[in-house]
PDB file of C-alpha atoms in Angstrom:
ATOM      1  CA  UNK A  77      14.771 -10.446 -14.937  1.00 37.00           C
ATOM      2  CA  UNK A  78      12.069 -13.054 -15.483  1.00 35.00           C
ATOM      3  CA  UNK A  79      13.410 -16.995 -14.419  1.00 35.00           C
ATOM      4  CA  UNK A  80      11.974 -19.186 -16.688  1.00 33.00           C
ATOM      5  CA  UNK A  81      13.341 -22.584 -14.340  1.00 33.00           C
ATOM      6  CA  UNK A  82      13.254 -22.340 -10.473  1.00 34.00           C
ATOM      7  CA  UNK A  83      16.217 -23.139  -8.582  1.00 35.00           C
ATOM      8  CA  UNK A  84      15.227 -25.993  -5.529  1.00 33.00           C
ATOM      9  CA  UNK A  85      17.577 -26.129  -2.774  1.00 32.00           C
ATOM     10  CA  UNK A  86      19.329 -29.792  -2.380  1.00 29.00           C
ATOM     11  CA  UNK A  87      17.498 -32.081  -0.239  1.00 27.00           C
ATOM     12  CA  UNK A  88      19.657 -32.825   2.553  1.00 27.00           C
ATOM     13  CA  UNK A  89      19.985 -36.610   4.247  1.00 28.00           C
ATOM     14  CA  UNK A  90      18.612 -37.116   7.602  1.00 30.00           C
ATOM     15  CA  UNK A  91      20.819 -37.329  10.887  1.00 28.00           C
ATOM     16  CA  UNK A  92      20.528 -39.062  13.920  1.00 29.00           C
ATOM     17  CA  UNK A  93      22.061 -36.288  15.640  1.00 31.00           C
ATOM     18  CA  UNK A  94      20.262 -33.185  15.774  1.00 30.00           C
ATOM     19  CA  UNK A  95      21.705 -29.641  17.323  1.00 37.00           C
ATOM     20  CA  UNK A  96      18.765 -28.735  20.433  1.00 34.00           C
ATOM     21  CA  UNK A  97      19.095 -24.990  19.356  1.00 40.00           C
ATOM     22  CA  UNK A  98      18.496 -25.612  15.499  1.00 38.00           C
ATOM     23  CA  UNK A  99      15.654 -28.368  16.054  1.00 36.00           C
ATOM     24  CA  UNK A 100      14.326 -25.089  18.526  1.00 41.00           C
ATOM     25  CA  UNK A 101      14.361 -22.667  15.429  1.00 44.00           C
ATOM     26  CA  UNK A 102      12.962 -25.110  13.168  1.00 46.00           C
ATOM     27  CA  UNK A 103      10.297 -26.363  15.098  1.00 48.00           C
ATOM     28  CA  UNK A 104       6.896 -25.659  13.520  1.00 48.00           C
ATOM     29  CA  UNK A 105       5.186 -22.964  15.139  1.00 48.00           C
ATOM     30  CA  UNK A 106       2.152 -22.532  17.586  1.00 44.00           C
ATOM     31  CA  UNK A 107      -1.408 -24.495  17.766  1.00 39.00           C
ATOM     32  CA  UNK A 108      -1.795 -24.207  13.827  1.00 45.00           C
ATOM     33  CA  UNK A 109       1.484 -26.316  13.007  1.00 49.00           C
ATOM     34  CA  UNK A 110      -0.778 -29.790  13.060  1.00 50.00           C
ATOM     35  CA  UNK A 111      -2.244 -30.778   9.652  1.00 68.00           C
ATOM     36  CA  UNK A 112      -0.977 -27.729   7.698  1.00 86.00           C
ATOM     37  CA  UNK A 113      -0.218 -28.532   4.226  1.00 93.00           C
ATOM     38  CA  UNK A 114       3.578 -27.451   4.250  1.00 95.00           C
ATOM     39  CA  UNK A 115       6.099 -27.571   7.180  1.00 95.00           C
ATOM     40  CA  UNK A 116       5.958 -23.783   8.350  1.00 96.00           C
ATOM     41  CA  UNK A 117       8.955 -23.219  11.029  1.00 95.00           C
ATOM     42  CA  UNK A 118      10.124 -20.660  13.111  1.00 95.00           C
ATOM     43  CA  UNK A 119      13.071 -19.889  11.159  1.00 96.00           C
ATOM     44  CA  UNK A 120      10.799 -19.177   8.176  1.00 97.00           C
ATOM     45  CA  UNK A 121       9.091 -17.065   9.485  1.00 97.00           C
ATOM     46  CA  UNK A 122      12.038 -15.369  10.259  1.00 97.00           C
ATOM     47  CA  UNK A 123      13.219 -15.674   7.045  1.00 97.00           C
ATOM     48  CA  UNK A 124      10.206 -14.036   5.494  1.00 97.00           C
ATOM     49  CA  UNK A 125       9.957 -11.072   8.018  1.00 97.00           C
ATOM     50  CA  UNK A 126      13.999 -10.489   6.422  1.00 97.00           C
ATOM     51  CA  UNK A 127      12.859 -10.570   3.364  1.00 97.00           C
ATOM     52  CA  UNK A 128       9.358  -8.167   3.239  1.00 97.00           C
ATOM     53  CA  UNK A 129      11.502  -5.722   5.784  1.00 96.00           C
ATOM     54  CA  UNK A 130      14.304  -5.848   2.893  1.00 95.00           C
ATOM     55  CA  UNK A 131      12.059  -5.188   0.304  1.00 94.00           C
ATOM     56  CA  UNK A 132       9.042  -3.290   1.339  1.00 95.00           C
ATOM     57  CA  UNK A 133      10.201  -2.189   4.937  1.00 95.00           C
ATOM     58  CA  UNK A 134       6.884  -3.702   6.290  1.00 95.00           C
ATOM     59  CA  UNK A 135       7.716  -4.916   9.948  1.00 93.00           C
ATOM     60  CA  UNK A 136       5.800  -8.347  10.416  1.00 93.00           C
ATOM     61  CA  UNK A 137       5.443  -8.586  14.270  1.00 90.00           C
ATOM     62  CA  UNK A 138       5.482 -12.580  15.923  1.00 91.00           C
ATOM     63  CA  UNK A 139       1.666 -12.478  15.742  1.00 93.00           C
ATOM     64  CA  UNK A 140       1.131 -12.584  12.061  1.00 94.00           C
ATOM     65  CA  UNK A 141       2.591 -16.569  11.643  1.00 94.00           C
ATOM     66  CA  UNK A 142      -1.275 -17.704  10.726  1.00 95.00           C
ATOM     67  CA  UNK A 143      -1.863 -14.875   8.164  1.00 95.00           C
ATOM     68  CA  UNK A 144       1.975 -15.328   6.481  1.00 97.00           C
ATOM     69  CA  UNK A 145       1.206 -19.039   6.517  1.00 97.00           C
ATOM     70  CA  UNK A 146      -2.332 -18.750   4.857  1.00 96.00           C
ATOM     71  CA  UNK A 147      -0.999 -16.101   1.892  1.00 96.00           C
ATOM     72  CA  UNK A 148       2.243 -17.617   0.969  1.00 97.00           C
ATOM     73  CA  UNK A 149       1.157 -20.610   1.140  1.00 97.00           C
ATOM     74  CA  UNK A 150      -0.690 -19.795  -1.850  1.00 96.00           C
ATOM     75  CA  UNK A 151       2.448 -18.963  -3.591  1.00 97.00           C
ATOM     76  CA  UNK A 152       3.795 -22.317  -3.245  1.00 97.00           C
ATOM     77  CA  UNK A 153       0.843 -24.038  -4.946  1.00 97.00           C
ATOM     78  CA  UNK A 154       0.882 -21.754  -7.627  1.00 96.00           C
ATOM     79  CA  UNK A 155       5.162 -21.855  -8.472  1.00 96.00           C
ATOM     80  CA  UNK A 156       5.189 -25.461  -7.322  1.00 97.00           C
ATOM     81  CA  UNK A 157       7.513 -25.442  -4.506  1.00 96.00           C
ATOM     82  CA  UNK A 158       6.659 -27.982  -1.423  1.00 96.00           C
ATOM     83  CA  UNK A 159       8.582 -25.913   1.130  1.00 96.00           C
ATOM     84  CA  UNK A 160       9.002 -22.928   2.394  1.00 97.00           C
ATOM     85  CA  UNK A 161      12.370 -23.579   2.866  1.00 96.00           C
ATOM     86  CA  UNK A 162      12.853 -23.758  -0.911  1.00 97.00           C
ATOM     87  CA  UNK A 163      10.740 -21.104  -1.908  1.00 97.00           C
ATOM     88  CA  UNK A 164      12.365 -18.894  -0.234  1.00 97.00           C
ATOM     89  CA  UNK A 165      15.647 -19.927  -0.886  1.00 96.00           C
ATOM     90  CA  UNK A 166      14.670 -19.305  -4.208  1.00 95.00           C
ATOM     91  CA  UNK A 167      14.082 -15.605  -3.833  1.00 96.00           C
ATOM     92  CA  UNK A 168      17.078 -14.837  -1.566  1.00 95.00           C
ATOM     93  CA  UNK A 169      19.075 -16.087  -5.126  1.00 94.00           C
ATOM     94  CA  UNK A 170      17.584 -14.574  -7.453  1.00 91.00           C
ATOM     95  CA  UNK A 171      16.000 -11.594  -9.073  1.00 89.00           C
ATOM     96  CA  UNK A 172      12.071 -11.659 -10.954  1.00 90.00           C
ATOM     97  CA  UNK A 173       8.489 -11.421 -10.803  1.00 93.00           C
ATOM     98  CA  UNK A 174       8.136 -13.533  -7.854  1.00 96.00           C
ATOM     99  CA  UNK A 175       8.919 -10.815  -6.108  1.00 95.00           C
ATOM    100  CA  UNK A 176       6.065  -8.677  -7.056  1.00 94.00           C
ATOM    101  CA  UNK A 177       4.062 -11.512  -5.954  1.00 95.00           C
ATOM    102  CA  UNK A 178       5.859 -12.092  -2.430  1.00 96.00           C
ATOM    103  CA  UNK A 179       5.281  -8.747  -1.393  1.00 94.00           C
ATOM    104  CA  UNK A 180       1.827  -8.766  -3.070  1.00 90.00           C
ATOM    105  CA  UNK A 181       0.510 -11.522  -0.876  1.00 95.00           C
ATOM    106  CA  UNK A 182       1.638  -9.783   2.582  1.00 94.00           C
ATOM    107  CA  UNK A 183       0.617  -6.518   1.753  1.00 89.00           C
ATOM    108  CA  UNK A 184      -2.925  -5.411   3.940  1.00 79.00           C
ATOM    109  CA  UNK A 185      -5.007  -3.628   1.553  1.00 79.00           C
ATOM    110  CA  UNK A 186      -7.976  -2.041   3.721  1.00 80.00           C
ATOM    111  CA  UNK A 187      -9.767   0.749   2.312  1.00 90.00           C
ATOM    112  CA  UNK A 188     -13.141   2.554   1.859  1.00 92.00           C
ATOM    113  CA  UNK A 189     -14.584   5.554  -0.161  1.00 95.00           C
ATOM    114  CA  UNK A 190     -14.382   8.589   2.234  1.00 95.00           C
ATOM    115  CA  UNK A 191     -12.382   6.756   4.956  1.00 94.00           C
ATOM    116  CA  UNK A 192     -11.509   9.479   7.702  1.00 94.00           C
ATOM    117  CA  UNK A 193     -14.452  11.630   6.372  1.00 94.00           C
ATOM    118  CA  UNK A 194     -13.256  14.531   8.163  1.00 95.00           C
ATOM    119  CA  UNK A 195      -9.848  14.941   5.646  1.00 97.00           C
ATOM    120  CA  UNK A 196     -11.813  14.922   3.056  1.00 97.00           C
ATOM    121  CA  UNK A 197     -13.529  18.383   4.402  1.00 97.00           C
ATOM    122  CA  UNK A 198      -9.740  19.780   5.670  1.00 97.00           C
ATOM    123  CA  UNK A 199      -8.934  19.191   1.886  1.00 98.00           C
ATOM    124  CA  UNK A 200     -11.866  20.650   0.262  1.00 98.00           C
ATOM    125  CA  UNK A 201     -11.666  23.812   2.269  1.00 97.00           C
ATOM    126  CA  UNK A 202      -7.881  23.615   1.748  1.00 97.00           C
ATOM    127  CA  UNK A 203      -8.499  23.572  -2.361  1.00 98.00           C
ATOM    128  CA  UNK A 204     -11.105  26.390  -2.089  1.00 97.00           C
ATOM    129  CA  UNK A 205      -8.425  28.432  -0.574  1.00 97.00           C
ATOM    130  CA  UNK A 206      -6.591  28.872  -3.970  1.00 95.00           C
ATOM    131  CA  UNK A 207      -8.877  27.708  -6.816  1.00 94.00           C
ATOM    132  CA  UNK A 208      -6.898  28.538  -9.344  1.00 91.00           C
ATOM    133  CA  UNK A 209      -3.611  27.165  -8.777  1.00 95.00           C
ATOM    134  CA  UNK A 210      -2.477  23.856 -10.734  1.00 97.00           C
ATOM    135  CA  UNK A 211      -2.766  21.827  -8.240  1.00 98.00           C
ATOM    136  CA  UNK A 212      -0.331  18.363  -7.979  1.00 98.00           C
ATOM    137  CA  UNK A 213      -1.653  15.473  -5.176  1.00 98.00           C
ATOM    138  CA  UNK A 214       0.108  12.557  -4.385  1.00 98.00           C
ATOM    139  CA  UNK A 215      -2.062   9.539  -2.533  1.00 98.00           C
ATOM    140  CA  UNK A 216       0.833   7.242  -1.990  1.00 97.00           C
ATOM    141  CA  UNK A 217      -1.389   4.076  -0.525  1.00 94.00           C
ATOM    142  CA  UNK A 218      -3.851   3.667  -3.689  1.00 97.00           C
ATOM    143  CA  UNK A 219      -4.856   0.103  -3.158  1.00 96.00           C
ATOM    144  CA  UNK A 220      -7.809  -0.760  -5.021  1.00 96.00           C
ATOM    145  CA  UNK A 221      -9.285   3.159  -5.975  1.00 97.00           C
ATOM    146  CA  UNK A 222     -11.318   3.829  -3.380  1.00 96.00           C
ATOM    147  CA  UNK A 223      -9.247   6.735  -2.115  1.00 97.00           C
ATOM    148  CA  UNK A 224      -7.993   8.517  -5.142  1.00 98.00           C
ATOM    149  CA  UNK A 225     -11.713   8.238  -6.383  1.00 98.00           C
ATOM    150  CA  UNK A 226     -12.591  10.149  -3.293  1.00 97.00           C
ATOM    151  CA  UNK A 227      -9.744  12.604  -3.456  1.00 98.00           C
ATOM    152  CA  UNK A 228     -10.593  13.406  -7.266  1.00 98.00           C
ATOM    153  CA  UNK A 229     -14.138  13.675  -6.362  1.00 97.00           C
ATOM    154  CA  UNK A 230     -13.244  16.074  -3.451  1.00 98.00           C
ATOM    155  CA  UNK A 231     -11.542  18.240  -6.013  1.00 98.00           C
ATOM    156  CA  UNK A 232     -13.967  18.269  -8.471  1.00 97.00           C
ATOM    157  CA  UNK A 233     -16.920  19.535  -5.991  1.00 97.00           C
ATOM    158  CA  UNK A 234     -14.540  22.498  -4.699  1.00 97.00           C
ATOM    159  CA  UNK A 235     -13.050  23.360  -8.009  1.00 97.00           C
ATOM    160  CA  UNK A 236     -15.238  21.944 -10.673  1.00 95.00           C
ATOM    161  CA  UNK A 237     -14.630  19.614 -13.204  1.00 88.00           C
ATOM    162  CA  UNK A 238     -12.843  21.948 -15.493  1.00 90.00           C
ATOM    163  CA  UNK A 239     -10.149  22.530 -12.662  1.00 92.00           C
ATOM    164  CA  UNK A 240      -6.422  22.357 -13.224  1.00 96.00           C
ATOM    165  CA  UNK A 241      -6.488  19.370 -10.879  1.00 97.00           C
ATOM    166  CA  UNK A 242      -3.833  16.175 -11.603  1.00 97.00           C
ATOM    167  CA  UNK A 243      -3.451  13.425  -9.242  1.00 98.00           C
ATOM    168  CA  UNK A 244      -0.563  10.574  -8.616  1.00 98.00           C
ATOM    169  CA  UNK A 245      -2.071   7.709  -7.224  1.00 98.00           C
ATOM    170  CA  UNK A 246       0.455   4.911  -6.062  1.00 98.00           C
ATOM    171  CA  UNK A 247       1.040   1.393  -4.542  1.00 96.00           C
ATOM    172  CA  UNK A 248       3.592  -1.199  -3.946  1.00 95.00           C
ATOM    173  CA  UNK A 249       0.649  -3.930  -4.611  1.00 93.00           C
ATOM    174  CA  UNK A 250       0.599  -4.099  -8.227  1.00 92.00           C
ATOM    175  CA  UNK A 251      -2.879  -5.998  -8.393  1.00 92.00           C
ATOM    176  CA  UNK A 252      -5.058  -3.758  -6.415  1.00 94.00           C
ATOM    177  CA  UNK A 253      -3.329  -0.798  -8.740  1.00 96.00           C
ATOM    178  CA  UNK A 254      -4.715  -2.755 -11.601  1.00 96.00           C
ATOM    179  CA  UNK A 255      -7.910  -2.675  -9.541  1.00 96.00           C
ATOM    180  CA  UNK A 256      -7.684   1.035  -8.965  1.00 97.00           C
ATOM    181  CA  UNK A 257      -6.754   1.525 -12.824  1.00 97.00           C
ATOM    182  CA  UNK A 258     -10.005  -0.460 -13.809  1.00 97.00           C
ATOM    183  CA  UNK A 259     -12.630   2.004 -11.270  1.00 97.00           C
ATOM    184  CA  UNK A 260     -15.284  -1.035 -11.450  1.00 97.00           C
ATOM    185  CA  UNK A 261     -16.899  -1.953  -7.862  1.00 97.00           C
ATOM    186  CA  UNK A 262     -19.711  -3.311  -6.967  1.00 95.00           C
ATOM    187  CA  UNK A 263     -22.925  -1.018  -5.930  1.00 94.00           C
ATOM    188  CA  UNK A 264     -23.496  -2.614  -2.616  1.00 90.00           C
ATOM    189  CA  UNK A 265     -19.992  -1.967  -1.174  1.00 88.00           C
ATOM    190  CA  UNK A 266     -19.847   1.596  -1.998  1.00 91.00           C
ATOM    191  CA  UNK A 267     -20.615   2.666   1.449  1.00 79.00           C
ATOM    192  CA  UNK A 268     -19.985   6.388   2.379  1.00 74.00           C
ATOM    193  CA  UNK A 269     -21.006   7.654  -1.398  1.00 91.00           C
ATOM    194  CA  UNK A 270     -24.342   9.352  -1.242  1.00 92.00           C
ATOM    195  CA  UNK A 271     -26.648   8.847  -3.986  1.00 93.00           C
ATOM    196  CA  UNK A 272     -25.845  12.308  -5.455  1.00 95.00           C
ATOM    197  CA  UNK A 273     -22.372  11.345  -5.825  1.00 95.00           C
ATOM    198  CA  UNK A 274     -23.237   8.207  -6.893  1.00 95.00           C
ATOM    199  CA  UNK A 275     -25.124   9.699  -9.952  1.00 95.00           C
ATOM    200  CA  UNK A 276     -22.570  12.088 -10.691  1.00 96.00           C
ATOM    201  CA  UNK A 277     -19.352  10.375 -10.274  1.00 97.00           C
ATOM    202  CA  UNK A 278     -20.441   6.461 -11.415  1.00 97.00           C
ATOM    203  CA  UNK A 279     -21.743   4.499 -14.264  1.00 97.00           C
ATOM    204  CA  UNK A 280     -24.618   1.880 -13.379  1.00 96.00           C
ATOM    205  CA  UNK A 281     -24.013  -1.684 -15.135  1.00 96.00           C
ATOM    206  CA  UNK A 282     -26.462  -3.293 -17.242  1.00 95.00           C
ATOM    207  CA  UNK A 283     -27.254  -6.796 -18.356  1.00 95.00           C
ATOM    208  CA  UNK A 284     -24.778  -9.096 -16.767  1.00 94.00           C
ATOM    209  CA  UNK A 285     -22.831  -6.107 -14.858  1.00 94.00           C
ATOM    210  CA  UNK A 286     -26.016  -5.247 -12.808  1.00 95.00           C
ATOM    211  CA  UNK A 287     -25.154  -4.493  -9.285  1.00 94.00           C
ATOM    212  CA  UNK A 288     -21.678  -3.069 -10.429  1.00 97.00           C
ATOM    213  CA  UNK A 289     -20.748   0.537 -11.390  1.00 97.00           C
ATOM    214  CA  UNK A 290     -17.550   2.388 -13.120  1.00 98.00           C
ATOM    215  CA  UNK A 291     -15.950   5.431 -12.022  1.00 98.00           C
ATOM    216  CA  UNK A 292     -16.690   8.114 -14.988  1.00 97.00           C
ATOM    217  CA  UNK A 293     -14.003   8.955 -17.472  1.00 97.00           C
ATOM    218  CA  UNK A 294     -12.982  12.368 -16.494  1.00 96.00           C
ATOM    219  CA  UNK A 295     -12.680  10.784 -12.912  1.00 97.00           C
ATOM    220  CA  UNK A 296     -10.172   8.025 -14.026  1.00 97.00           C
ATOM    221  CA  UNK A 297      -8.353  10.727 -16.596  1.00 96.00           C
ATOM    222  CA  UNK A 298      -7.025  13.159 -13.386  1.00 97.00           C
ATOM    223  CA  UNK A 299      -5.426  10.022 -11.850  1.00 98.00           C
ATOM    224  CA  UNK A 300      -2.002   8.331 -12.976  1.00 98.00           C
ATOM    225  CA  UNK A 301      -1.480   5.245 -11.589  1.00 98.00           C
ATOM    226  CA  UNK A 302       2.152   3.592 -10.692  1.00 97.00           C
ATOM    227  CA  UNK A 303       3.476   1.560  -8.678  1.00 96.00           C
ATOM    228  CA  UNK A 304       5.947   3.128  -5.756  1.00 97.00           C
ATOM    229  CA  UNK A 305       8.162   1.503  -3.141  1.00 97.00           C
ATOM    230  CA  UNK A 306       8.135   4.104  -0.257  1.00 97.00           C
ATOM    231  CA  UNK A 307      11.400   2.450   1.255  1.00 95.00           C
ATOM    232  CA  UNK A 308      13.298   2.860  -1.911  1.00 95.00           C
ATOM    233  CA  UNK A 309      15.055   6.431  -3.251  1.00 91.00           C
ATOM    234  CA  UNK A 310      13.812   5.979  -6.873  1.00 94.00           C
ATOM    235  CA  UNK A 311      10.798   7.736  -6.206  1.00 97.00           C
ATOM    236  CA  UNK A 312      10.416   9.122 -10.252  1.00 96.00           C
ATOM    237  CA  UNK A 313       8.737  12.561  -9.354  1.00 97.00           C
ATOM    238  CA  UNK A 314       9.970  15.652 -11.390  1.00 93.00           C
ATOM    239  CA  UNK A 315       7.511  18.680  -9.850  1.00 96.00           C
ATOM    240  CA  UNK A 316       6.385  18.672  -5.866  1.00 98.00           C
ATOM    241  CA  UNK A 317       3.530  18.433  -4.701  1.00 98.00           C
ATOM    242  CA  UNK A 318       0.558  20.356  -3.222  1.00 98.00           C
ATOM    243  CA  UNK A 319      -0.623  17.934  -0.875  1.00 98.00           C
ATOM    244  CA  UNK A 320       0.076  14.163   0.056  1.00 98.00           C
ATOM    245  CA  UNK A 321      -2.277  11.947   1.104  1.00 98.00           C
ATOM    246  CA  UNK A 322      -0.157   8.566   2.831  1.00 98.00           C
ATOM    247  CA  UNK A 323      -2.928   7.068   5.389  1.00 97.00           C
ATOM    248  CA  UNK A 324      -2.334   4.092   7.302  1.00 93.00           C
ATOM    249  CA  UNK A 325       0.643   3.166   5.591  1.00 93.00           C
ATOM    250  CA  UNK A 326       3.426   3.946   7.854  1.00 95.00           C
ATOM    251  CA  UNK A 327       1.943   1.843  11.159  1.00 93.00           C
ATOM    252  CA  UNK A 328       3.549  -1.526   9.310  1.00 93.00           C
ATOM    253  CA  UNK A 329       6.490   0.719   9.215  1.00 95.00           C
ATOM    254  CA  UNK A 330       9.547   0.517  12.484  1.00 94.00           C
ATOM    255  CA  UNK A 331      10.616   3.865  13.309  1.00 94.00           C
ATOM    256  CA  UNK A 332      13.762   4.457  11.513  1.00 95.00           C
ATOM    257  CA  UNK A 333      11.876   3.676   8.378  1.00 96.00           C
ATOM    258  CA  UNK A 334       9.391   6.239   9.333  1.00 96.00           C
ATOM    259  CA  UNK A 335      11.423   9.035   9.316  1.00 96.00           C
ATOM    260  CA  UNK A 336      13.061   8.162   6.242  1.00 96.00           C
ATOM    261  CA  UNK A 337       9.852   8.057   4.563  1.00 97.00           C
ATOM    262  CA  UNK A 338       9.051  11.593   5.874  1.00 97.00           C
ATOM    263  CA  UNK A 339      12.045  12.319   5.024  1.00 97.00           C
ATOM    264  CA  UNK A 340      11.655  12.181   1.469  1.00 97.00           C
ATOM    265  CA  UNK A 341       7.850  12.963   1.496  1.00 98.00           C
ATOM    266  CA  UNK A 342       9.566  16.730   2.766  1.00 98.00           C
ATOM    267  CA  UNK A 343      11.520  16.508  -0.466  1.00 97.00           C
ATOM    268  CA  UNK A 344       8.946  16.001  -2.827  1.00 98.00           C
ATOM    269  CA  UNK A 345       6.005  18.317  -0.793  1.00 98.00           C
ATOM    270  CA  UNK A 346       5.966  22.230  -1.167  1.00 98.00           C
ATOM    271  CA  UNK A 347       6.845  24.358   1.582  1.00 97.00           C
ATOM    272  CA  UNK A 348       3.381  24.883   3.324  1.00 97.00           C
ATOM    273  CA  UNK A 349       1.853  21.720   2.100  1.00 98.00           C
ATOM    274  CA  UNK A 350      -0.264  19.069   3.531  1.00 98.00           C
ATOM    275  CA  UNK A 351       0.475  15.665   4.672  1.00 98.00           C
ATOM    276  CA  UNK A 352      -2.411  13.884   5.266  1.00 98.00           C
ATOM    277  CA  UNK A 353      -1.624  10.386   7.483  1.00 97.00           C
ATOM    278  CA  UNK A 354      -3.558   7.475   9.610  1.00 95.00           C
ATOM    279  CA  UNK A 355      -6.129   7.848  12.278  1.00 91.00           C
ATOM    280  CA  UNK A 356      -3.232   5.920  14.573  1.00 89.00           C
ATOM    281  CA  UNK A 357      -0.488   7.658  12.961  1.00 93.00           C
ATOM    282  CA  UNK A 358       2.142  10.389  14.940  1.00 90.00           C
ATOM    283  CA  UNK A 359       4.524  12.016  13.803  1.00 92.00           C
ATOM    284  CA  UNK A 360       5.531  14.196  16.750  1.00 84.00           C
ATOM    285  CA  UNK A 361       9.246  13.393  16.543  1.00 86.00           C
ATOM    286  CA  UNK A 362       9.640  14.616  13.060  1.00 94.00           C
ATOM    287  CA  UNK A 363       8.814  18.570  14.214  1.00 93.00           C
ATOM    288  CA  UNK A 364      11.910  19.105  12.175  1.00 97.00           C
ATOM    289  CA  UNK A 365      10.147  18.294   9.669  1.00 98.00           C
ATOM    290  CA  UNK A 366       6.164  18.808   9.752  1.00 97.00           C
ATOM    291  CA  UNK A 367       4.037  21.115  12.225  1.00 96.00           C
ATOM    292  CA  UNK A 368       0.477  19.258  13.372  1.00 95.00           C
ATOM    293  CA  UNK A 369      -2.168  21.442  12.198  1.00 95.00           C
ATOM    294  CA  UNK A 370      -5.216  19.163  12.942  1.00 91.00           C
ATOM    295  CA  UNK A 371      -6.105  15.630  13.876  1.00 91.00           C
ATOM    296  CA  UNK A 372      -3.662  13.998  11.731  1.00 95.00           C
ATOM    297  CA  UNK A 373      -2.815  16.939   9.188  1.00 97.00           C
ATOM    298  CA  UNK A 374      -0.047  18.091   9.145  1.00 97.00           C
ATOM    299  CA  UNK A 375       2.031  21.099   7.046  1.00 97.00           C
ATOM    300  CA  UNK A 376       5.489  20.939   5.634  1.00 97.00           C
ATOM    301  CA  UNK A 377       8.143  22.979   7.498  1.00 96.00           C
TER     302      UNK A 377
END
């Protein structure tokens, strides 16, 4: 529900007397604190590590003050706020599209075409195995393409174009899904594509987009992009899936959140199929659940 008027917390008089243990939690916070545009204090911080494990369950350890300073801050110049303290006051109260911006701004998007080259191999052989099945993929950390375009390509070079191939390619980051949607990047940051998959899978730009390229139609048309909040049980899937493909995603993750995630991956993965995770991702507490079947593959009990 979309707030048209924001809703500023009451300025409060000053006191002469001041509580040790609150001016403690208020105090602003390491080296960084002098000349920073807004007061950033200890018990915002807090406040925002609440709020993203609420909403996202991303755990924001006590070394990320600088980097939720720098992004947020960014969100106060552009609503207008001049505190932290209001701004988020503002979204404990209320419902809207501030939201999608909060969670925007302290979500990590790192990413590469082919990242982890050796999955990309597992998978193909993996596809080869049955080339005729309807297969259903779910890559559940899309950011901004690069790793659905992979996975598509992947498919396409085991199965061939004409495959029955469909992949669901989500994020919680509803910009860098946009990005995704889009498939336009530039030439020189397409590391890991070699130039025969560059001809076959990418558009050149001309004129005023040379030194960019677009992902080919039938690339883009075996993807469906949505957004997806792995901590919520809303997840809109109707059929399982084949294979799932959730890479460095669950390391911002505690551990009870973890296993609920892989909880209800198991739900929506067929018996027998493959969870792809992180490089520093292990899941050897869930056996209940998943049996390791390679360096960070695992198969659904």
């Amino acid at each position: 529900m979309a707030h048209t008027t924001t809703a500023s917390a009451p300025v409060r008089a000053g006191s002469s007397r001041i509580d040790p243990a609150s001016a403690a939690a208020e105090a602003p916070s390491g080296p960084l604190a002098q000349g920073r545009e807004f007061v950033w204090t200890n018990a915002d911080f807090a406040r925002v590590q609440a709020l993203i494990y609420q909403r996202a369950g991303i755990s924001l350890h006590d070394g990320k003050h600088a980097m939720v300073y720098s992004r947020l801050s960014r969100r106060l110049r552009d609503t207008g706020y001049t505190s932290f303290h209001d701004y988020l006051g503002w979204l404990e109260t209320h419902d809207g599209p501030e939201w999608q911006e909060f969670v925007n701004a302290l979500t990590t998007n790192l990413t590469a075409f082919f990242r982890e080259q050796h999955h990309f191999e597992i998978f193909a052989s993996h596809l080869r195995s049955k080339p005729s099945a309807n297969w259903k993929v779910w890559c559940n950390a899309a950011s901004t393409g690069e790793e659905p375009y992979s996975i598509v390509m992947t498919a396409f070079e085991a199965l061939g174009s004409h495959a029955s191939f469909k992949l669901t390619a989500s994020d919680i980051d509803s910009r860098v899904l946009a990005t995704a949607a889009q498939g336009v990047y530039r030439l020189d940051g397409l590391k890991g594509i070699s130039p025969e998959r560059l001809q076959k899978s990418f558009l050149r730009g001309k004129g005023g987009n040379a030194g960019m390229v677009r992902v080919k139609p039938e690339l883009r048309h075996a993807i469906d992009f949505m957004s997806v909040n792995l901590i919520r049980d809303d997840w809109p899937f109707k059929e399982p899936f084949d294979v799932v493909f959730c890479r460095n995603v669950m390391i911002y993750f505690d551990a009870p959140t973890q296993r609920k995630v892989l909880e209800r991956i198991h739900r929506v993965l067929k018996p027998g199929g493959v969870l792809f995770v992180g490089h520093a991702e292990n899941f050897s507490e869930s056996r209940d659940l998943f049996t390791l079947r390679g360096k960070t593959v695992y198969e659904r009990r």
